[in-house]
């Protein structure tokens, strides 16, 4: 099923952000109008066009994170002499800003179902209810009876006149009120799928793609024969694109992935639709390292069509920010400013490495030298170096009686150093990155001061967790659709359990552990999982504590 791709040149001189910073694409490819809207060929052409359109943007963002910044421009008279300085002046703060939130984002487990207690008490350790009279027993069982301290176990329960809630003033009656423990346990099925796909390893790639490019992609496929679990892979945003539904942005209408297959030696493209997945083969691979060559071909051939049992596009986009920009994109100009200031410092340090001296009233000796001219020898007098070499046993002498010597003051570069520090502080403020991350300076800082300094950074990390977590939660729902577990696939309250992004001092953790240990010994069973989750324990640890408290 071959079809054409038509090149269209972009309008020059737009003066916009993409034109000024990223540069216009050499050729912009748009769908051929003769394709019917919504047809596979129409979607594939639109996907190829979108992938090509963002190549320059993504390439620029990658260069900035990798430290391949544009060399700062100095005095044009010294460009050739200072070319080495231009590359040495590049100090990469963008990578530090980009990697800072990634280091605090770790997935602990998954939770499917409401955080409220289950009605049937099916969750381990979560069916314990407090009975009237101060007796706690498990739902559906007469065992595991626990008597709280201070409770009158012989006092009969007093029936109420109405089922409406009423205030309880007696502490024993408060404890006797039936309550359900929240669902704090992780989901073992989701954890098994996660580990079977090595997602602890792939998660690093997803977070780096999101922070560096502003977006990342997760692909969910059918059950793998080896692991017997649905497949989850992280795909590069430079070869993927999805089209969201205008009426519901969280739902995708189609997705496209295109890459150069090294095994087949051909350019491959896959179109993901809610009903089917279509695979296309293109021309032979090119030596270029991007997929832009695939857009310069004139035909793709459809080679296979597979049914999609999920009814959804299985290629999912994870956005780092609502506007789709990279983590440090708002401080690219600050990075260029830092590089230019450091170049000025290096130039001054080089020219002022030795104190510059001057002499008046004396003559510089000259010598006769033959110079090679075009077609003939040209003779002339040239200045030679004065015999003023420094040394402990060297005496400087000139014939002139009125000769004077002196030296210039050393250049003060403290203002340049302060300017760099100010720019680094500006970068930290604009990106909500702790200043000690970028400056490497921290002395005599208390725990409270550190917590306050990182409060904005922790809030930013939690915002990134919510953004990326949405895509991962959607991927896990698709996994259960492939497994045929519709109940979990439609679970509206599925969520990711993240590790606490806040760094706490060891003394604070020890003090909190002692206080929570004291609370565990006297807390009713329904409070145990709540306290355990506040301690940031793993789901397995929470389950163990809940079982022991029951």
XYZ file of C-alpha atoms in Angstrom:
550
model
C 0.000 0.000 0.000
C 2.410 2.743 -1.164
C 1.628 6.429 -0.753
C 3.455 9.695 -1.323
C 4.882 12.297 1.021
C 4.941 15.906 -0.171
C 7.638 18.407 0.950
C 6.562 21.964 1.799
C 9.065 24.727 2.617
C 8.414 26.698 5.827
C 7.883 30.464 5.641
C 11.210 32.259 6.168
C 11.838 35.085 8.611
C 9.116 34.361 11.139
C 11.206 35.861 13.929
C 9.631 33.491 16.442
C 11.272 31.479 19.187
C 11.797 28.409 17.015
C 13.313 30.497 14.235
C 15.669 32.394 16.542
C 16.851 29.628 18.870
C 16.256 26.247 17.329
C 16.415 27.127 13.644
C 13.841 26.237 11.038
C 13.685 22.726 9.666
C 15.245 22.482 6.240
C 12.075 20.937 4.869
C 8.652 20.666 6.533
C 6.561 17.699 5.386
C 2.791 17.916 5.645
C 0.107 15.350 4.790
C -1.016 15.032 1.219
C -4.518 16.424 0.901
C -5.768 13.563 -1.260
C -5.695 11.204 1.745
C -8.989 10.831 3.492
C -9.010 12.409 6.934
C -8.735 9.729 9.614
C -7.362 7.071 7.281
C -4.142 5.188 8.245
C -2.164 6.972 5.536
C -3.454 10.320 6.771
C -2.427 9.585 10.383
C 0.988 8.244 9.382
C 1.789 11.312 7.290
C 0.728 13.608 10.117
C 2.855 11.626 12.569
C 5.931 11.751 10.364
C 5.422 15.484 9.917
C 5.161 16.050 13.677
C 8.268 13.969 14.429
C 10.298 15.829 11.819
C 9.070 19.218 13.044
C 10.464 18.682 16.556
C 13.851 17.231 15.583
C 15.725 20.534 15.824
C 14.048 21.425 19.105
C 14.962 18.110 20.698
C 18.499 18.229 19.296
C 19.031 21.662 20.839
C 17.703 20.545 24.219
C 19.952 17.485 24.194
C 23.011 19.596 23.361
C 22.281 21.927 26.254
C 22.020 19.075 28.767
C 25.129 17.369 27.353
C 27.143 20.594 27.758
C 27.604 21.133 24.030
C 26.719 24.804 24.303
C 27.403 27.348 21.605
C 30.859 28.848 22.269
C 30.581 32.303 23.825
C 31.652 35.170 21.565
C 34.524 37.338 22.792
C 36.376 40.210 21.185
C 36.426 39.579 17.427
C 40.098 40.575 17.289
C 41.002 37.587 19.451
C 38.630 34.918 18.131
C 41.371 32.789 16.570
C 43.798 33.200 19.444
C 41.116 32.458 22.056
C 39.319 29.650 20.289
C 40.574 27.174 22.872
C 39.250 29.375 25.654
C 35.786 29.407 24.095
C 35.379 25.683 24.653
C 37.038 25.650 28.060
C 34.710 28.411 29.257
C 31.648 26.163 29.050
C 30.550 25.153 32.556
C 27.501 22.909 32.394
C 24.941 23.863 35.051
C 22.029 22.738 32.866
C 22.835 19.085 33.516
C 22.808 19.652 37.281
C 19.425 21.371 37.121
C 18.027 18.618 34.888
C 19.265 15.696 36.985
C 18.349 17.173 40.400
C 14.625 16.223 40.402
C 15.291 12.856 38.725
C 17.444 11.790 41.669
C 14.490 12.285 44.032
C 11.901 10.365 41.962
C 11.695 6.684 42.849
C 8.628 4.480 42.553
C 7.973 2.315 45.589
C 4.830 0.445 44.541
C 1.367 0.709 42.998
C -2.031 0.906 44.631
C -5.278 -0.115 42.965
C -8.478 0.702 44.784
C -9.660 3.297 47.241
C -7.484 4.367 50.133
C -10.565 3.834 52.289
C -11.153 0.479 53.903
C -12.638 -2.365 51.907
C -16.152 -3.381 52.807
C -15.308 -7.085 52.794
C -12.003 -6.648 54.588
C -10.205 -8.542 51.837
C -6.993 -6.541 52.187
C -4.564 -8.099 54.603
C -4.879 -6.639 58.047
C -7.514 -4.158 56.911
C -10.676 -5.941 58.010
C -10.174 -5.200 61.672
C -13.036 -3.220 63.166
C -13.573 -1.864 66.636
C -16.640 -3.388 68.226
C -18.786 -1.725 70.889
C -17.512 -2.477 74.336
C -13.881 -1.942 73.445
C -13.347 -5.305 71.710
C -11.519 -5.468 68.386
C -12.045 -8.462 66.153
C -11.527 -9.284 62.500
C -14.500 -9.209 60.181
C -15.773 -12.693 59.462
C -13.760 -14.274 62.283
C -14.139 -14.758 66.009
C -10.395 -14.855 66.625
C -7.705 -12.186 66.860
C -9.439 -10.419 69.741
C -7.448 -7.533 71.153
C -8.325 -5.513 74.232
C -7.168 -1.913 74.263
C -5.803 -0.475 77.461
C -8.355 1.321 79.589
C -11.368 -0.360 77.965
C -14.182 -1.922 80.012
C -14.584 -5.263 78.278
C -17.556 -6.340 80.456
C -19.692 -3.347 79.595
C -22.476 -4.292 77.168
C -23.014 -2.271 74.043
C -25.782 0.325 74.195
C -28.026 0.425 71.148
C -28.775 3.861 69.768
C -32.245 5.176 69.102
C -31.313 6.319 65.635
C -28.827 5.254 62.996
C -27.779 8.881 62.519
C -24.245 9.681 63.748
C -23.990 11.215 67.179
C -21.096 12.767 69.095
C -19.104 10.433 71.340
C -17.597 11.980 74.428
C -16.414 8.834 76.153
C -12.892 7.834 74.934
C -13.827 4.187 75.205
C -16.836 4.779 72.984
C -14.601 6.558 70.458
C -12.350 3.530 70.308
C -15.409 1.300 70.156
C -16.691 2.992 66.975
C -16.366 0.644 63.949
C -13.680 1.983 61.565
C -11.941 0.555 58.547
C -8.226 0.764 57.848
C -7.145 2.460 54.629
C -5.731 0.544 51.724
C -2.012 1.185 52.095
C -0.804 -2.094 50.609
C 0.772 -2.253 47.166
C -0.598 -4.339 44.337
C 1.433 -7.553 43.852
C 0.211 -8.054 40.261
C 1.324 -4.586 39.200
C 4.626 -5.072 40.996
C 5.192 -8.371 39.178
C 4.586 -6.764 35.779
C 6.857 -3.870 36.708
C 9.743 -6.150 37.664
C 9.206 -8.502 34.708
C 9.770 -5.569 32.334
C 12.862 -4.275 34.179
C 11.110 -0.971 34.711
C 13.408 0.000 37.571
C 16.091 0.243 34.890
C 13.885 1.722 32.164
C 12.429 4.300 34.543
C 15.726 6.188 34.511
C 15.480 6.562 30.739
C 11.870 7.745 30.945
C 12.619 10.395 33.565
C 15.702 11.597 31.697
C 13.753 11.867 28.432
C 10.996 13.821 30.157
C 13.381 16.197 31.927
C 15.650 16.702 28.900
C 13.124 16.801 26.036
C 10.000 17.818 27.933
C 8.232 14.567 27.036
C 8.709 10.820 27.180
C 6.860 7.834 25.741
C 5.730 4.488 27.137
C 4.646 1.655 24.851
C 2.480 -1.195 26.149
C 2.394 -4.378 24.047
C 0.839 -7.812 24.215
C 1.987 -10.595 26.537
C 5.638 -11.617 26.180
C 6.282 -15.343 25.772
C 9.249 -15.381 28.161
C 7.842 -13.398 31.083
C 4.170 -14.255 30.402
C 3.356 -10.644 31.223
C 2.409 -7.684 28.984
C 5.411 -5.766 27.706
C 6.267 -2.203 28.753
C 9.032 -0.326 26.947
C 10.289 3.246 27.091
C 10.586 4.861 23.654
C 12.575 7.920 22.640
C 10.544 11.106 22.076
C 12.675 11.790 19.006
C 10.961 8.942 17.160
C 7.437 9.058 18.620
C 4.368 11.263 18.567
C 0.738 10.954 19.675
C -2.326 12.975 18.755
C -4.593 13.796 21.723
C -8.332 14.000 21.405
C -9.353 17.700 21.357
C -12.470 16.879 23.372
C -10.510 14.869 25.974
C -6.751 15.596 26.034
C -6.012 12.566 28.228
C -7.217 10.275 25.436
C -5.192 9.739 22.245
C -6.610 9.318 18.774
C -3.468 7.884 17.174
C 0.243 7.393 17.766
C 3.211 7.028 15.415
C 6.689 5.575 15.991
C 9.373 5.598 13.298
C 12.961 4.370 13.510
C 15.837 2.847 11.571
C 15.928 -0.890 12.160
C 19.526 -2.131 12.289
C 18.526 -5.780 11.900
C 16.373 -5.352 8.792
C 18.380 -2.422 7.491
C 15.179 -0.571 6.662
C 13.227 2.366 8.029
C 10.238 1.069 9.994
C 7.068 2.873 11.072
C 4.229 1.753 13.331
C 0.811 3.371 13.526
C -1.076 2.823 16.788
C -4.853 3.186 16.571
C -7.510 2.255 19.148
C -8.687 -0.652 16.981
C -5.509 -1.903 15.260
C -1.732 -1.594 15.153
C -0.264 -1.226 11.647
C 3.385 -1.827 10.724
C 4.982 -0.171 7.678
C 8.369 -0.679 6.037
C 10.257 2.088 4.259
C 13.547 2.483 2.399
C 17.015 1.400 3.438
C 18.675 3.003 6.424
C 20.685 6.192 6.052
C 23.958 7.150 7.704
C 22.236 10.051 9.442
C 21.504 9.536 13.134
C 17.967 10.934 13.024
C 14.760 9.755 11.445
C 14.611 12.779 9.147
C 15.814 10.637 6.241
C 12.689 8.534 6.524
C 10.649 11.593 5.617
C 12.548 12.062 2.372
C 11.261 8.802 0.903
C 8.354 8.545 -1.490
C 6.636 5.386 -0.284
C 5.903 3.181 2.714
C 4.470 -0.324 2.402
C 2.023 -1.843 4.870
C 3.311 -5.265 5.967
C 1.109 -6.272 8.914
C -2.051 -5.366 10.816
C -2.721 -6.578 14.365
C -5.870 -6.172 16.429
C -5.706 -3.978 19.509
C -7.699 -5.671 22.301
C -7.467 -2.658 24.630
C -9.508 -0.259 22.487
C -7.003 2.508 23.300
C -3.796 3.853 21.759
C -1.040 1.884 23.501
C 1.618 4.567 22.917
C 1.434 6.978 25.874
C 3.075 10.382 26.173
C 4.360 11.572 29.553
C 4.781 15.335 29.816
C 7.271 16.897 32.205
C 5.597 20.312 32.360
C 2.140 21.483 31.269
C 3.686 23.577 28.482
C 5.828 20.690 27.213
C 9.185 22.384 27.839
C 12.295 20.817 29.334
C 13.279 21.103 32.984
C 15.949 23.795 32.496
C 14.687 25.406 29.298
C 13.847 28.685 31.032
C 17.501 29.184 32.057
C 19.280 28.415 28.777
C 20.024 32.130 28.408
C 21.445 32.247 31.946
C 23.782 29.380 31.027
C 25.011 31.328 27.983
C 25.564 34.354 30.214
C 27.648 32.293 32.636
C 29.778 30.911 29.797
C 30.455 34.408 28.456
C 31.463 35.713 31.884
C 33.783 32.768 32.450
C 35.376 33.421 29.048
C 36.081 37.013 30.078
C 37.661 35.764 33.296
C 39.912 33.342 31.410
C 40.997 36.018 28.942
C 41.869 38.444 31.713
C 43.669 35.765 33.688
C 45.733 34.857 30.639
C 46.672 38.416 29.746
C 47.323 39.368 33.365
C 49.089 36.186 34.449
C 52.333 38.212 34.699
C 52.505 41.806 35.796
C 52.725 43.987 32.702
C 55.765 46.324 32.811
C 56.554 49.534 31.007
C 59.660 51.628 30.264
C 60.124 55.282 29.249
C 63.207 57.216 28.174
C 65.039 54.202 26.790
C 65.463 52.765 23.339
C 64.723 49.252 22.277
C 67.614 47.700 20.392
C 67.061 46.821 16.753
C 68.662 44.325 14.450
C 68.892 43.911 10.694
C 66.827 41.060 9.213
C 66.124 39.894 5.715
C 62.490 39.257 4.999
C 61.231 37.085 2.207
C 59.031 39.054 -0.170
C 57.141 37.995 -3.283
C 59.857 37.359 -5.854
C 62.664 39.197 -4.005
C 64.282 39.634 -0.594
C 63.181 42.656 1.415
C 65.531 43.900 4.120
C 64.657 46.053 7.121
C 65.228 46.845 10.767
C 63.136 45.026 13.324
C 62.820 45.391 17.098
C 64.426 42.737 19.186
C 63.521 41.723 22.711
C 65.136 43.938 25.337
C 67.614 42.079 27.573
C 65.385 42.283 30.618
C 65.008 38.641 31.673
C 64.032 38.317 35.330
C 66.304 36.385 37.626
C 67.857 36.454 41.105
C 71.318 37.302 39.750
C 70.245 39.474 36.803
C 70.918 43.214 36.596
C 68.834 45.366 34.286
C 70.733 48.179 32.571
C 70.014 50.658 29.778
C 72.358 53.303 28.346
C 69.797 56.120 28.661
C 70.204 58.239 31.805
C 66.517 59.201 32.040
C 65.065 55.701 31.554
C 62.318 54.769 33.976
C 60.645 51.445 34.696
C 57.270 50.608 36.171
C 54.452 48.073 36.078
C 50.704 48.113 35.775
C 48.325 47.148 38.558
C 46.899 43.657 38.516
C 43.399 43.247 37.072
C 40.690 42.715 39.660
C 38.476 39.794 38.594
C 36.497 39.613 41.827
C 33.579 41.418 40.195
C 33.538 38.835 37.398
C 33.521 36.003 39.942
C 30.663 37.664 41.808
C 28.755 38.040 38.542
C 29.039 34.293 37.914
C 27.808 33.533 41.436
C 24.874 35.885 40.959
C 23.956 34.143 37.699
C 24.125 30.743 39.398
C 21.842 31.997 42.175
C 19.440 33.344 39.547
C 19.435 29.934 37.864
C 18.714 28.223 41.180
C 15.833 30.591 41.908
C 14.256 30.311 38.461
C 14.369 26.506 38.510
C 13.614 26.039 42.245
C 16.854 24.093 42.594
C 18.653 24.334 45.956
C 21.594 26.696 45.589
C 23.957 24.265 47.321
C 23.289 21.802 44.488
C 24.857 24.206 41.996
C 27.445 26.002 44.130
C 28.664 23.062 46.194
C 28.881 25.182 49.323
C 27.153 24.402 52.573
C 28.574 24.843 56.059
C 27.038 24.905 59.523
C 23.519 24.410 58.174
C 20.901 23.030 60.542
C 18.290 20.480 59.542
C 15.464 23.018 59.728
C 17.378 25.418 57.488
C 18.009 22.655 54.953
C 14.340 21.663 54.934
C 13.316 25.273 54.378
C 15.868 25.697 51.599
C 14.549 22.612 49.796
C 10.836 23.232 50.348
C 10.302 24.714 46.886
C 12.407 21.991 45.280
C 10.449 19.222 47.020
C 7.174 20.800 45.884
C 8.481 20.868 42.320
C 9.515 17.207 42.487
C 6.023 16.237 43.668
C 4.549 18.165 40.750
C 6.782 16.233 38.344
C 5.731 12.990 40.038
C 2.089 13.755 39.370
C 2.785 14.617 35.720
C 4.845 11.519 34.916
C 2.797 9.330 37.240
C -0.328 9.889 35.188
C 1.290 8.254 32.150
C 2.615 5.335 34.200
C -0.790 4.760 35.796
C -2.403 4.727 32.371
C 0.216 2.246 31.168
C -0.547 -0.062 34.092
C -4.271 0.072 33.295
C -3.472 -0.993 29.726
C -1.364 -3.814 31.123
C -4.367 -5.199 32.978
C -6.472 -4.831 29.837
C -3.996 -7.069 28.025
C -4.223 -9.488 30.966
C -8.020 -9.469 30.758
C -8.509 -8.001 34.235
C -11.130 -5.416 33.378
C -11.851 -4.531 37.007
C -8.334 -3.239 37.605
C -8.134 -1.775 34.118
C -11.137 0.424 34.902
C -10.036 1.272 38.448
C -10.361 5.036 38.738
C -8.362 5.291 41.966
C -5.164 3.622 40.765
C -2.093 5.514 41.892
C 1.668 5.267 42.240
C 3.308 5.090 45.652
C 6.390 7.306 45.382
C 9.302 7.417 47.760
C 9.400 10.556 49.867
C 11.417 13.129 47.857
C 12.409 15.014 50.993
C 15.829 14.260 52.480
C 15.619 14.015 56.257
C 18.529 13.994 58.720
C 19.322 10.681 60.375
C 18.685 12.135 63.836
C 15.206 13.211 62.757
C 14.475 9.741 61.377
C 15.643 8.097 64.595
C 13.525 10.405 66.729
C 10.474 9.812 64.541
C 11.038 6.051 64.637
C 11.008 6.028 68.439
C 7.821 8.067 68.567
C 6.080 5.906 65.984
C 7.199 2.738 67.780
C 5.537 4.055 70.916
C 2.415 4.886 68.923
C 2.298 1.409 67.338
C 2.161 -0.270 70.751
C -1.012 1.545 71.774
C -2.676 2.356 68.443
C -5.812 0.510 67.356
C -5.306 -1.740 64.300
C -6.958 0.639 61.854
C -4.339 3.316 62.648
C -1.315 1.061 62.191
C -1.179 1.252 58.341
C -1.683 5.013 58.495
C 1.255 5.437 60.869
C 3.376 3.051 58.811
C 2.705 5.002 55.623
C 3.624 8.222 57.396
C 6.968 6.573 58.160
C 7.428 6.045 54.391
C 7.695 2.274 54.788
C 7.437 -0.169 51.912
C 4.098 -1.944 51.318
C 5.620 -5.241 52.500
C 6.691 -3.613 55.755
C 3.255 -2.054 56.191
C 1.622 -5.430 55.634
C 3.897 -7.075 58.210
C 3.144 -4.414 60.840
C -0.579 -4.629 60.149
C -0.578 -8.401 60.548
C 1.321 -8.188 63.840
C -1.032 -5.517 65.171
C -4.162 -7.514 64.358
